[in-house]
Short mmCIF file of N, CA and C in Angstrom, two decimals:
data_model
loop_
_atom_site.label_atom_id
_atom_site.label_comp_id
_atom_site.label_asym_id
_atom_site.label_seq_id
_atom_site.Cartn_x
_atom_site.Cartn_y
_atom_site.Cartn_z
N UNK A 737 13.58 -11.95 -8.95
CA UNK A 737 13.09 -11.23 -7.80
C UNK A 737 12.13 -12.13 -7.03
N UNK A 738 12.48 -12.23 -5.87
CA UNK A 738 11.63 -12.64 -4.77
C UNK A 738 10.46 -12.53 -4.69
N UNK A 739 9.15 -13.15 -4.58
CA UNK A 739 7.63 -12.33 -4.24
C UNK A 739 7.58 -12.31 -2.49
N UNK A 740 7.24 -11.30 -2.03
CA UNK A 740 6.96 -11.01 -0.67
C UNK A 740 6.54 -12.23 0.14
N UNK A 741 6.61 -12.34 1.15
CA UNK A 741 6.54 -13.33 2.23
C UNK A 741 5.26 -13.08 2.70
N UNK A 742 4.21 -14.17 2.52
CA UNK A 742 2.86 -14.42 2.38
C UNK A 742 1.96 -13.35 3.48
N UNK A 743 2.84 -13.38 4.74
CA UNK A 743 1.90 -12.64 5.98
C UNK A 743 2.75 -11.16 5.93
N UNK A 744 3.76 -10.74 5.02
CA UNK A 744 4.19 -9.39 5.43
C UNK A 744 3.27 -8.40 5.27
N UNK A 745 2.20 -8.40 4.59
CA UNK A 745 1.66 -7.53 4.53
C UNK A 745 0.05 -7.99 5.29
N UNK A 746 -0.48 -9.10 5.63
CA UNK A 746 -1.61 -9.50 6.25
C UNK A 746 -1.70 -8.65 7.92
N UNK A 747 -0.39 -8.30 8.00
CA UNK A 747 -0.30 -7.70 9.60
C UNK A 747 -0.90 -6.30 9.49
N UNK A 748 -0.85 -5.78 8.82
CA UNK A 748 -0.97 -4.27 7.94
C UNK A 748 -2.62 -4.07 7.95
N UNK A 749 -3.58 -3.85 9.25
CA UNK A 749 -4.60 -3.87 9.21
C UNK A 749 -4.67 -2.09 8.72
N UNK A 750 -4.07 -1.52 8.90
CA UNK A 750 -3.89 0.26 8.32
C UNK A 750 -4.17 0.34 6.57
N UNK A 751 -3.62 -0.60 6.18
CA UNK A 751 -2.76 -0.81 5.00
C UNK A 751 -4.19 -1.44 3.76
N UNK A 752 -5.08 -2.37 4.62
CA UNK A 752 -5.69 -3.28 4.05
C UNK A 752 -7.21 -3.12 3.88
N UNK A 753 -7.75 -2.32 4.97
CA UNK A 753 -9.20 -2.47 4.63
C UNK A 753 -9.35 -3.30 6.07
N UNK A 754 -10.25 -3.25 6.66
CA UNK A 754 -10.90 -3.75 7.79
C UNK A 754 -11.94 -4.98 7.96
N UNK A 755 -12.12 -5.30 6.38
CA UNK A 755 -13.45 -5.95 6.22
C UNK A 755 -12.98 -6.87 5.37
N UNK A 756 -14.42 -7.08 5.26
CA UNK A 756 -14.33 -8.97 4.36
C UNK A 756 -15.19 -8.43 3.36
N UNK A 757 -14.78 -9.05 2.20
CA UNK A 757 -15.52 -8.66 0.37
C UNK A 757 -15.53 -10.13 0.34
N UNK A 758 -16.64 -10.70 0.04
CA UNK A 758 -17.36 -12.42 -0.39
C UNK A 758 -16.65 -13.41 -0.02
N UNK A 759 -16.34 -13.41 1.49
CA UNK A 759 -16.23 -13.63 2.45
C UNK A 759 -14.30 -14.25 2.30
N UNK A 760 -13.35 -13.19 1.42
CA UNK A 760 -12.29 -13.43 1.53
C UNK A 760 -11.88 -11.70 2.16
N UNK A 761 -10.80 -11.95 3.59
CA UNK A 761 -10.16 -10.87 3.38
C UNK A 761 -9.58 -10.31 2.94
N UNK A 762 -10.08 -9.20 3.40
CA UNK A 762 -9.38 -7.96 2.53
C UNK A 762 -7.60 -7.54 2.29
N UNK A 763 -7.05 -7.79 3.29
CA UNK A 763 -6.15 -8.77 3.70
C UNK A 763 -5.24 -8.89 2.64
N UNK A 764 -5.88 -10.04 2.54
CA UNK A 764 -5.28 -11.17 1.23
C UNK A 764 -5.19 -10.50 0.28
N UNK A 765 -6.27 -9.95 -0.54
CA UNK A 765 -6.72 -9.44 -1.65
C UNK A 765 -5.38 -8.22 -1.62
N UNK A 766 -5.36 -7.95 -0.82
CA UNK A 766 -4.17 -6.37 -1.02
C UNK A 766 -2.88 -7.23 -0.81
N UNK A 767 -2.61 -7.99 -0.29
CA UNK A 767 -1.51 -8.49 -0.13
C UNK A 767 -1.19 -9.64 -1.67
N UNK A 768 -2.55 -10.09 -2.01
CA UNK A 768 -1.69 -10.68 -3.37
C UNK A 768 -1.74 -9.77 -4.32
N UNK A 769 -2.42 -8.50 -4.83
CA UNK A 769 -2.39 -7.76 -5.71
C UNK A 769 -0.53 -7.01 -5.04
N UNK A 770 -0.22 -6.63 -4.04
CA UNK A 770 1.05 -6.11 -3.84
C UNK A 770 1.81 -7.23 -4.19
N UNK A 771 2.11 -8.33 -3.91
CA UNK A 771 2.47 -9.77 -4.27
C UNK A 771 2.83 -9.77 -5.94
N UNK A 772 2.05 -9.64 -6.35
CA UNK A 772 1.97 -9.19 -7.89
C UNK A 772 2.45 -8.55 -9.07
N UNK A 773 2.23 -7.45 -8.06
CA UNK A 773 2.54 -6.29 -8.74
C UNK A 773 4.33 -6.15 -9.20
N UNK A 774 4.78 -7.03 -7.74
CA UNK A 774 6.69 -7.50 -8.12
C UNK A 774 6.98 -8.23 -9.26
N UNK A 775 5.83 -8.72 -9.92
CA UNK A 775 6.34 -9.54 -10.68
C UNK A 775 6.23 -8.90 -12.24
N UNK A 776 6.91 -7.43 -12.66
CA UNK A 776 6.94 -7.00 -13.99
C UNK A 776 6.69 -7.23 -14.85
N UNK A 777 6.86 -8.76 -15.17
CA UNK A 777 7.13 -9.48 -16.78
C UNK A 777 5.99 -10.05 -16.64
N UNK A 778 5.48 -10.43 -15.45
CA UNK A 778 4.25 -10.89 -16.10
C UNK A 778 2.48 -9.71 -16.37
N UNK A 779 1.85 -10.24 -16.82
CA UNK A 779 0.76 -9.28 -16.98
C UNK A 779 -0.39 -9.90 -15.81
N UNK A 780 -0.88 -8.53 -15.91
CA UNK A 780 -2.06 -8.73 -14.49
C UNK A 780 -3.18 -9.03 -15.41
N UNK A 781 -3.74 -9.99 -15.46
CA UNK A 781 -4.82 -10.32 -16.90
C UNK A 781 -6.23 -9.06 -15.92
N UNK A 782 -6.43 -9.80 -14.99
CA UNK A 782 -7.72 -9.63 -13.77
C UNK A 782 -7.14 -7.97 -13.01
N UNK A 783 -6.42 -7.07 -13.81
CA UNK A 783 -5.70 -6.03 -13.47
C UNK A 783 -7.33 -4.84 -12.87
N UNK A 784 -7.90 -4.66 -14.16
CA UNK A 784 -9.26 -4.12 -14.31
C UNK A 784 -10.32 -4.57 -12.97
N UNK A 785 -10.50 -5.94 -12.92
CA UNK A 785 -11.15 -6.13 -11.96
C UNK A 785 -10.84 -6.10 -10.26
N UNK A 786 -9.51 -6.19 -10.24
CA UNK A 786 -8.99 -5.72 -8.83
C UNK A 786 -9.50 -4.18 -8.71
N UNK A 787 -8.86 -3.44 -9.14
CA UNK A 787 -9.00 -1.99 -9.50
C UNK A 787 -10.65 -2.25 -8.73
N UNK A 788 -11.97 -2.39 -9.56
CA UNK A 788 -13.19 -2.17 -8.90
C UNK A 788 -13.21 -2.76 -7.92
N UNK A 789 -12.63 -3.45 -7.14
CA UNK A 789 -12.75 -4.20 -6.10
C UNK A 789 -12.23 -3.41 -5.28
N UNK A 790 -10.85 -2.65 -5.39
CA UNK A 790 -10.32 -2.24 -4.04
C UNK A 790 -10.92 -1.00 -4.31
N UNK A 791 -11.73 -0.64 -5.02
CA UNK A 791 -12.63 0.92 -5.55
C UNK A 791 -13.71 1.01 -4.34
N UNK A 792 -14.37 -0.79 -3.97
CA UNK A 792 -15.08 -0.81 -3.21
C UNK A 792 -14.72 -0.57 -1.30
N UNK A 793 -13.44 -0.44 -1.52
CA UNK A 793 -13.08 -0.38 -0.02
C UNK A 793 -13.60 0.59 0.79
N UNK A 794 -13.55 0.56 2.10
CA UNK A 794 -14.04 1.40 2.46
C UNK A 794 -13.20 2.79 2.12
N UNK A 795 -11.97 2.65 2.99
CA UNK A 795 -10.81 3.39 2.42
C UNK A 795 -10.83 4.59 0.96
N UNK A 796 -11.80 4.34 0.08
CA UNK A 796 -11.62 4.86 -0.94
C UNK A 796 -13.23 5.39 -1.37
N UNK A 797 -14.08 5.41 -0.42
CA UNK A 797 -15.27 6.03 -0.16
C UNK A 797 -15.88 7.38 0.40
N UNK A 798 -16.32 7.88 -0.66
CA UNK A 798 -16.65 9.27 0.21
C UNK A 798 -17.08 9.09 1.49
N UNK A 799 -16.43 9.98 2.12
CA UNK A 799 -17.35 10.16 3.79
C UNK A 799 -17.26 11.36 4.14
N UNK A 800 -18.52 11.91 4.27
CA UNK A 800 -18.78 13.33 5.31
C UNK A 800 -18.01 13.82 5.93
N UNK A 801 -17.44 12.94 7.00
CA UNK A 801 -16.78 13.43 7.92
C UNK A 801 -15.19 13.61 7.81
N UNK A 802 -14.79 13.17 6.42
CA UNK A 802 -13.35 12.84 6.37
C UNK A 802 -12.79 11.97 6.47
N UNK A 803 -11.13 11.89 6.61
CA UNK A 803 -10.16 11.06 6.55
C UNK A 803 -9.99 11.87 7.95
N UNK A 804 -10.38 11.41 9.38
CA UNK A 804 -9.60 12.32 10.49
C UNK A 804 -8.93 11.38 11.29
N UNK A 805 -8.74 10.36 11.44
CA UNK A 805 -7.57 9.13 12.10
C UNK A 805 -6.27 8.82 11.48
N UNK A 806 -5.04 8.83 12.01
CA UNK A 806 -4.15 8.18 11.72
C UNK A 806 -4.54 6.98 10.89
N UNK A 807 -4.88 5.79 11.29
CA UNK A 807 -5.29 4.55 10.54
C UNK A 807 -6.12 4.57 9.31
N UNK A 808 -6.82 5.43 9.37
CA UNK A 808 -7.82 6.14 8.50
C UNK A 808 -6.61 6.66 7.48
N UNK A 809 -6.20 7.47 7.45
CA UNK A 809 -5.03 8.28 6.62
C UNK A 809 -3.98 7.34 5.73
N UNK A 810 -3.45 6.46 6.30
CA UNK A 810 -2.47 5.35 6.06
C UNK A 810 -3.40 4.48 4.92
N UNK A 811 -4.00 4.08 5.61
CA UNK A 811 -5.23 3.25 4.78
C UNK A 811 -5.63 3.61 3.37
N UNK A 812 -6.53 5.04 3.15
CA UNK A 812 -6.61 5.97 2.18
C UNK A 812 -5.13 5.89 1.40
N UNK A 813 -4.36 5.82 1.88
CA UNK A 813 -3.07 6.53 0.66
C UNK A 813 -2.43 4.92 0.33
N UNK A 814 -2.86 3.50 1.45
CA UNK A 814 -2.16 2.54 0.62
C UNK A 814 -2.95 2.09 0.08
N UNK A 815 -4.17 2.04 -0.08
CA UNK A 815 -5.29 1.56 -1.36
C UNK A 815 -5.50 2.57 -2.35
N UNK A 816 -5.01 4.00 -2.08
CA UNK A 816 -4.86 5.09 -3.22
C UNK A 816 -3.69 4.54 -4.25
N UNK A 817 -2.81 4.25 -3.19
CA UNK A 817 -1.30 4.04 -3.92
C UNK A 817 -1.43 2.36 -4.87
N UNK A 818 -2.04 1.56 -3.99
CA UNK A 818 -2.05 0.17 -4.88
C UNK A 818 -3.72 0.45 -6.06
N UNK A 819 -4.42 1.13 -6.12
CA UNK A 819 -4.93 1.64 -7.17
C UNK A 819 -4.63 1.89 -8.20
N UNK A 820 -3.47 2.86 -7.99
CA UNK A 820 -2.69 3.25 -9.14
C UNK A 820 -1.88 2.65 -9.60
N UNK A 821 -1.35 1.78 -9.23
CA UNK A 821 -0.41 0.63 -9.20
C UNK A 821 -0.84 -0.46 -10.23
N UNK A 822 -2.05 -0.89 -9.67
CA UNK A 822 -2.96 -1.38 -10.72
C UNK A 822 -3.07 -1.24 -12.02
N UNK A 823 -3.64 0.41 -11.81
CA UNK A 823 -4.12 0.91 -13.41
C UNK A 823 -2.43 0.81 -14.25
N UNK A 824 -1.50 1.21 -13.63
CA UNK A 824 -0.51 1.85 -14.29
C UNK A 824 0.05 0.32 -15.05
N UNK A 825 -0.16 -0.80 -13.98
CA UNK A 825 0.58 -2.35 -14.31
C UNK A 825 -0.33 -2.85 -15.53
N UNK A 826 -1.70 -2.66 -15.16
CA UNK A 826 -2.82 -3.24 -16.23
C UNK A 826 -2.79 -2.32 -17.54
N UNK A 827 -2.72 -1.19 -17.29
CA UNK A 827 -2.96 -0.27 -18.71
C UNK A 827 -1.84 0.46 -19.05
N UNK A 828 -1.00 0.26 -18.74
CA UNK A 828 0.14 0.46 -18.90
C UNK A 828 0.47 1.99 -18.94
N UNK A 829 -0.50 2.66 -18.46
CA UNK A 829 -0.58 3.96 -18.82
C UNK A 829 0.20 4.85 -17.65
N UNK A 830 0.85 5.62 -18.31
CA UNK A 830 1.92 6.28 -17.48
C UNK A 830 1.47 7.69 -16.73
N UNK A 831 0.06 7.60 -16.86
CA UNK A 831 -0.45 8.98 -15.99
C UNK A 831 -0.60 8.32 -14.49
N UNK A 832 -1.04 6.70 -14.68
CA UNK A 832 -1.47 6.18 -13.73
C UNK A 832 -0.17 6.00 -12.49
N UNK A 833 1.14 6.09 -13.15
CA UNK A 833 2.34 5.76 -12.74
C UNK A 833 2.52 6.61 -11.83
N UNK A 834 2.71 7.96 -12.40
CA UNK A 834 3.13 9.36 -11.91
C UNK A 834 1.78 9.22 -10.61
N UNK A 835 0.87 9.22 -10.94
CA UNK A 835 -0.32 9.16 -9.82
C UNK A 835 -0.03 8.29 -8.81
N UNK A 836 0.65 6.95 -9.13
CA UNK A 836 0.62 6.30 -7.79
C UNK A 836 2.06 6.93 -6.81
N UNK A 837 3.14 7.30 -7.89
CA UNK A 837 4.30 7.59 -6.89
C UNK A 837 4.08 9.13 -6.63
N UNK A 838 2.76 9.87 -7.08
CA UNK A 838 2.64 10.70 -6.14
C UNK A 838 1.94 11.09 -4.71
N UNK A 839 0.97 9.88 -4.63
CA UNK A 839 0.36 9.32 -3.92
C UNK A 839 1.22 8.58 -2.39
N UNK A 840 2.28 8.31 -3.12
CA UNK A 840 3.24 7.01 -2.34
C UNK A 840 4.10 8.50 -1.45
N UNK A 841 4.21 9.27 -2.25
CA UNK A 841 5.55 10.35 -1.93
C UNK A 841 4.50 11.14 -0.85
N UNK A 842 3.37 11.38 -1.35
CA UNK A 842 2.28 12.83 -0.64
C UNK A 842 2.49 11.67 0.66
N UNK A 843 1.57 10.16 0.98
CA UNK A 843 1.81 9.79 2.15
C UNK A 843 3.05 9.92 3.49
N UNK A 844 4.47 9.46 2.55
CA UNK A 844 5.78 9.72 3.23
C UNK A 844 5.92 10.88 3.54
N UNK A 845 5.26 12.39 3.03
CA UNK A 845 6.04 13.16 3.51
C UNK A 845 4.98 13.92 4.75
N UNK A 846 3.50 13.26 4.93
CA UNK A 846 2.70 13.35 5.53
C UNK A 846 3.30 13.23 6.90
N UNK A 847 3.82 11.29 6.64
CA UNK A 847 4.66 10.90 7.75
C UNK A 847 5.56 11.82 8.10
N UNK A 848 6.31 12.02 7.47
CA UNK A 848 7.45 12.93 8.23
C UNK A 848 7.26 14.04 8.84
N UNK A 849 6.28 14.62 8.19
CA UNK A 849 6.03 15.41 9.41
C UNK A 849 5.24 15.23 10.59
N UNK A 850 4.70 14.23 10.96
CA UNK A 850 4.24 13.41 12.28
C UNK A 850 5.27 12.50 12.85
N UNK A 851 6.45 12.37 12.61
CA UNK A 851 7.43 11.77 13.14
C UNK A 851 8.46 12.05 13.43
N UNK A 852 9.10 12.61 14.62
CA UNK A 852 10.44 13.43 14.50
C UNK A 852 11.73 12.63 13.96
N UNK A 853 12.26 13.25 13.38
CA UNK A 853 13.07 12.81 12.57
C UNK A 853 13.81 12.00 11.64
N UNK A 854 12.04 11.80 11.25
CA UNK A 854 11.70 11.02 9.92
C UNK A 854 12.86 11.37 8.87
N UNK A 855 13.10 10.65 7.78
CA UNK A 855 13.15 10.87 6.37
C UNK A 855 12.74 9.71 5.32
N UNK A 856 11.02 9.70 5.41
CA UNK A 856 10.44 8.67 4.38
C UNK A 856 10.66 8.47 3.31
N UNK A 857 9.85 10.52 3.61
CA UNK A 857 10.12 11.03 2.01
C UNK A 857 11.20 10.82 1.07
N UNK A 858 12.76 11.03 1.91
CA UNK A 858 14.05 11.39 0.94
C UNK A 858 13.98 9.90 1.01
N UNK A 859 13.96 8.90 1.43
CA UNK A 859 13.68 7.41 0.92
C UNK A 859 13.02 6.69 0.24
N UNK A 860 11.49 7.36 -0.09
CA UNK A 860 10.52 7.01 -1.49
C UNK A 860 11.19 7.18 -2.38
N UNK A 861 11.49 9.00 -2.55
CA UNK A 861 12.13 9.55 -3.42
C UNK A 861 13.18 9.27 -4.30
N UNK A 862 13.97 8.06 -3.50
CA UNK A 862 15.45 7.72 -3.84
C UNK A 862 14.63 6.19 -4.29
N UNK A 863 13.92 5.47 -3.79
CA UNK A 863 13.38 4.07 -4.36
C UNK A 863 12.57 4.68 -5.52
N UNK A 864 11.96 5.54 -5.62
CA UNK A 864 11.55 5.60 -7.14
C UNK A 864 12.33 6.03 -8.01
N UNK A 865 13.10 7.14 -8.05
CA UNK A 865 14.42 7.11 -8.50
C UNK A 865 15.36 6.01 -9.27
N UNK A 866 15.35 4.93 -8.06
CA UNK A 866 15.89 3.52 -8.47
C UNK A 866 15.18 3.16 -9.39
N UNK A 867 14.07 3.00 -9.15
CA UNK A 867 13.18 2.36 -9.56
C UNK A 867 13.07 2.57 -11.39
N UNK A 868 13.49 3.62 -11.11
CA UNK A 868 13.12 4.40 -12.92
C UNK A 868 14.78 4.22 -13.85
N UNK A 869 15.59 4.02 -13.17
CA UNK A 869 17.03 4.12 -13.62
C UNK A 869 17.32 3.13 -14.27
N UNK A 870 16.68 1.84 -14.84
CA UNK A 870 16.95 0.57 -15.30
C UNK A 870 18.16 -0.37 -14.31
N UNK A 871 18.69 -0.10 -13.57
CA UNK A 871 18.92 -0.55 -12.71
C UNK A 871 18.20 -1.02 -11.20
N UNK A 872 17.75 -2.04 -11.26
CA UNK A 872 16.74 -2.50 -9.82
C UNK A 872 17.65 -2.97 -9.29
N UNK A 873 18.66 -3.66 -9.43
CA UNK A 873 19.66 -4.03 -8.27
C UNK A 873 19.41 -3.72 -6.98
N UNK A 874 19.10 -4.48 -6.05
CA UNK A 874 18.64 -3.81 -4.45
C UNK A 874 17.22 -3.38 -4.39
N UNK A 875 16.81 -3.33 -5.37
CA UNK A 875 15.50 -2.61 -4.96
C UNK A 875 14.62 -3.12 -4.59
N UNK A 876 14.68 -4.76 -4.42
CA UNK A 876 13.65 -5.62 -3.58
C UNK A 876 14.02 -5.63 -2.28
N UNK A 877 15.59 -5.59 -1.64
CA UNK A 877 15.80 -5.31 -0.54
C UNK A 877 15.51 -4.09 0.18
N UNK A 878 15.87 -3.04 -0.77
CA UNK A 878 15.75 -1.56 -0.06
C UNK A 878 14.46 -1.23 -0.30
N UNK A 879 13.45 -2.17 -0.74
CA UNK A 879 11.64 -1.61 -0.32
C UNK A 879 11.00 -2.74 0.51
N UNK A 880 11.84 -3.87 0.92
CA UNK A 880 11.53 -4.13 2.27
C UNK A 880 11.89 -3.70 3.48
N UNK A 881 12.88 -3.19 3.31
CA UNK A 881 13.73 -2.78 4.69
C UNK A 881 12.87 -1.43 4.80
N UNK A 882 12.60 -0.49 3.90
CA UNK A 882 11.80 0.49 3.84
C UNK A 882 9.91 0.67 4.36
N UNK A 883 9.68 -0.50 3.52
CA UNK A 883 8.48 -0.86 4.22
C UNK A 883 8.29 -1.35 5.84
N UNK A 884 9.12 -1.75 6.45
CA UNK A 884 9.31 -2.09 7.96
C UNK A 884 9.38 -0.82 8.43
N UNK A 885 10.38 -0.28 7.87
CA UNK A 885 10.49 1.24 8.69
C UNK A 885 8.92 1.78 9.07
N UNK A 886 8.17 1.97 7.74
CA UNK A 886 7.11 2.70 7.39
C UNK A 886 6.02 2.24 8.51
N UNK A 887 6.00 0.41 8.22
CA UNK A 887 4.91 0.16 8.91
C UNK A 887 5.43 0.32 10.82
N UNK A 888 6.46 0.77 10.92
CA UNK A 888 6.77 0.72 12.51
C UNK A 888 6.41 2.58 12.51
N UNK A 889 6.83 2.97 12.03
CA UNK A 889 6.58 4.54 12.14
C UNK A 889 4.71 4.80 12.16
N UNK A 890 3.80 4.06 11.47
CA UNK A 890 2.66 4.37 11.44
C UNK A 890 2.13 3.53 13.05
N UNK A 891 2.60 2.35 13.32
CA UNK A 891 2.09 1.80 14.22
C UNK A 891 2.42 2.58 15.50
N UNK A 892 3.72 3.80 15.38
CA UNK A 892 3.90 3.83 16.74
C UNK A 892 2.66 5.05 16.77
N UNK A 893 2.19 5.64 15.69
CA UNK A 893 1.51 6.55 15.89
C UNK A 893 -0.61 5.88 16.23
N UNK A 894 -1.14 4.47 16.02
CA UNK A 894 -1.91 4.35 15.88
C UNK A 894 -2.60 3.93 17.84
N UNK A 895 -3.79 4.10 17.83
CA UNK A 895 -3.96 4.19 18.91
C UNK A 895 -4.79 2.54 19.05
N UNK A 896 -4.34 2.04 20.40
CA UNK A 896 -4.51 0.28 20.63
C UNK A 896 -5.72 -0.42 20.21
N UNK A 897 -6.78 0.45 19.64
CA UNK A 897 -7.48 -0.28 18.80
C UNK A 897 -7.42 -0.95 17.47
N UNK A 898 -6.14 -0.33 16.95
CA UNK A 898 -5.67 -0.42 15.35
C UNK A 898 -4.72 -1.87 15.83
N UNK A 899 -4.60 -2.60 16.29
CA UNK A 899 -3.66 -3.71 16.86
C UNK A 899 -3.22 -4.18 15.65
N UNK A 900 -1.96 -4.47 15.12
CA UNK A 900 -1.66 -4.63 14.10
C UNK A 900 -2.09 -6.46 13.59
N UNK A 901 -2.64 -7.33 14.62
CA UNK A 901 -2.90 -8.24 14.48
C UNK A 901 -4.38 -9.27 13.46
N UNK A 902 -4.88 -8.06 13.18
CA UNK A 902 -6.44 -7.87 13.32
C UNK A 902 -6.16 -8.32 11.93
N UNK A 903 -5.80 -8.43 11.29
CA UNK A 903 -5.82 -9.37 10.10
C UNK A 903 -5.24 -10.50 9.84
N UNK A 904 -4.86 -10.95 10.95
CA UNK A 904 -3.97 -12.73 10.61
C UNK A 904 -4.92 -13.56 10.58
#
C-alpha cells in the first residue's frame, strides 16, 4: 500500500488545526500521523504521545460557545476521528475502533444532510465495511477518491476565510 502524497492532506486547513505546536505545523503533524496510520504492520511506537498532542488542539477544546462554523465542525470530527485512530492503532483496543468509525460515519452523515444529494454516509459505510472484510483490495483507491469528494463537499460549504491554502 501506497502512503499518501505528502501535501494531500496539508491543503486541509478544516481538517488540521489552524496553528503551530513548537513551532511545527499542525499541518504536518495530522498529515503524518494520517500518513501512518496506512501503514498496519507497522506499530506507532510515539502512538500515546500523538494522542496528547492532537488532545491539545484547539479543535478538541472545550468552548462556551460551541462548535457553530462549518470549518469549526469538520475540524472537531477530523481530529475526533484521527484520535481514535490513534488510540485504536496504539492500543489496539477495539472500543477505540468502533469510536473512531463512529465519529467518521456521525461526520458524513452530518454532511449529507448539508449537501444536496450527498451520499457520504452510504460511502463511509461501505469503506468500513471493506475495511473489516479482510479483503482491502481497492481500499487505498476508494478512500482517496472518497476523501476528494469529502474535502470538495466541505470546501464548497466554507466561507472565503477558510481558503483551503492556509496550510502549505
Amino acid at each position: 500500500m501506497s502512503p499518501p502524497a505528502p501535501n494531500a492532506w496539508r491543503r486541509c486547513s478544516w481538517a488540521c488545526g489552524r496553528t503551530r505546536r513548537g513551532g511545527k505545523p499542525t499541518c504536518d503533524f495530522y498529515a503524518e500521523s494520517v500518513r501512518d496510520l496506512w501503514y498496519a504492520d507497522r506499530s506507532l511506537a510515539d502512538a500515546a504521545e500523538r494522542v496528547r498532542l492532537l488532545e491539545r488542539f484547539p479543535e478538541l477544546q472545550p468552548n462556551e460557545e460551541g462548535i457553530t462554523d462549518v470549518a469549526d465542525t469538520y475540524a472537531f470530527f477530523a481530529a475526533l476521528s484521527l484520535r481514535y485512530a490513534l488510540l485504536a492503532h496504539g492500543l489496539g483496543n477495539a472500543d477505540d475502533a468502533v469510536s473512531c468509525g463512529h465519529a467518521a460515519l456521525t461526520a458524513m452523515g452530518m454532511l449529507d444532510q448539508n449537501v444536496a444529494g450527498a451520499s457520504l454516509l452510504a460511502e463511509e459505510q461501505r469503506l468500513q465495511s471493506l475495511s473489516l472484510s479482510g479483503n482491502a483490495s481497492g481500499l487505498w483507491d476508494a478512500s482517496v477518491t472518497a476523501g476528494r469528494e469529502r474535502f470538495r463537499a466541505v470546501l464548497g460549504h466554507l466561507p472565503p476565510r477558510h481558503a483551503p491554502d492556509r496550510c502549505r
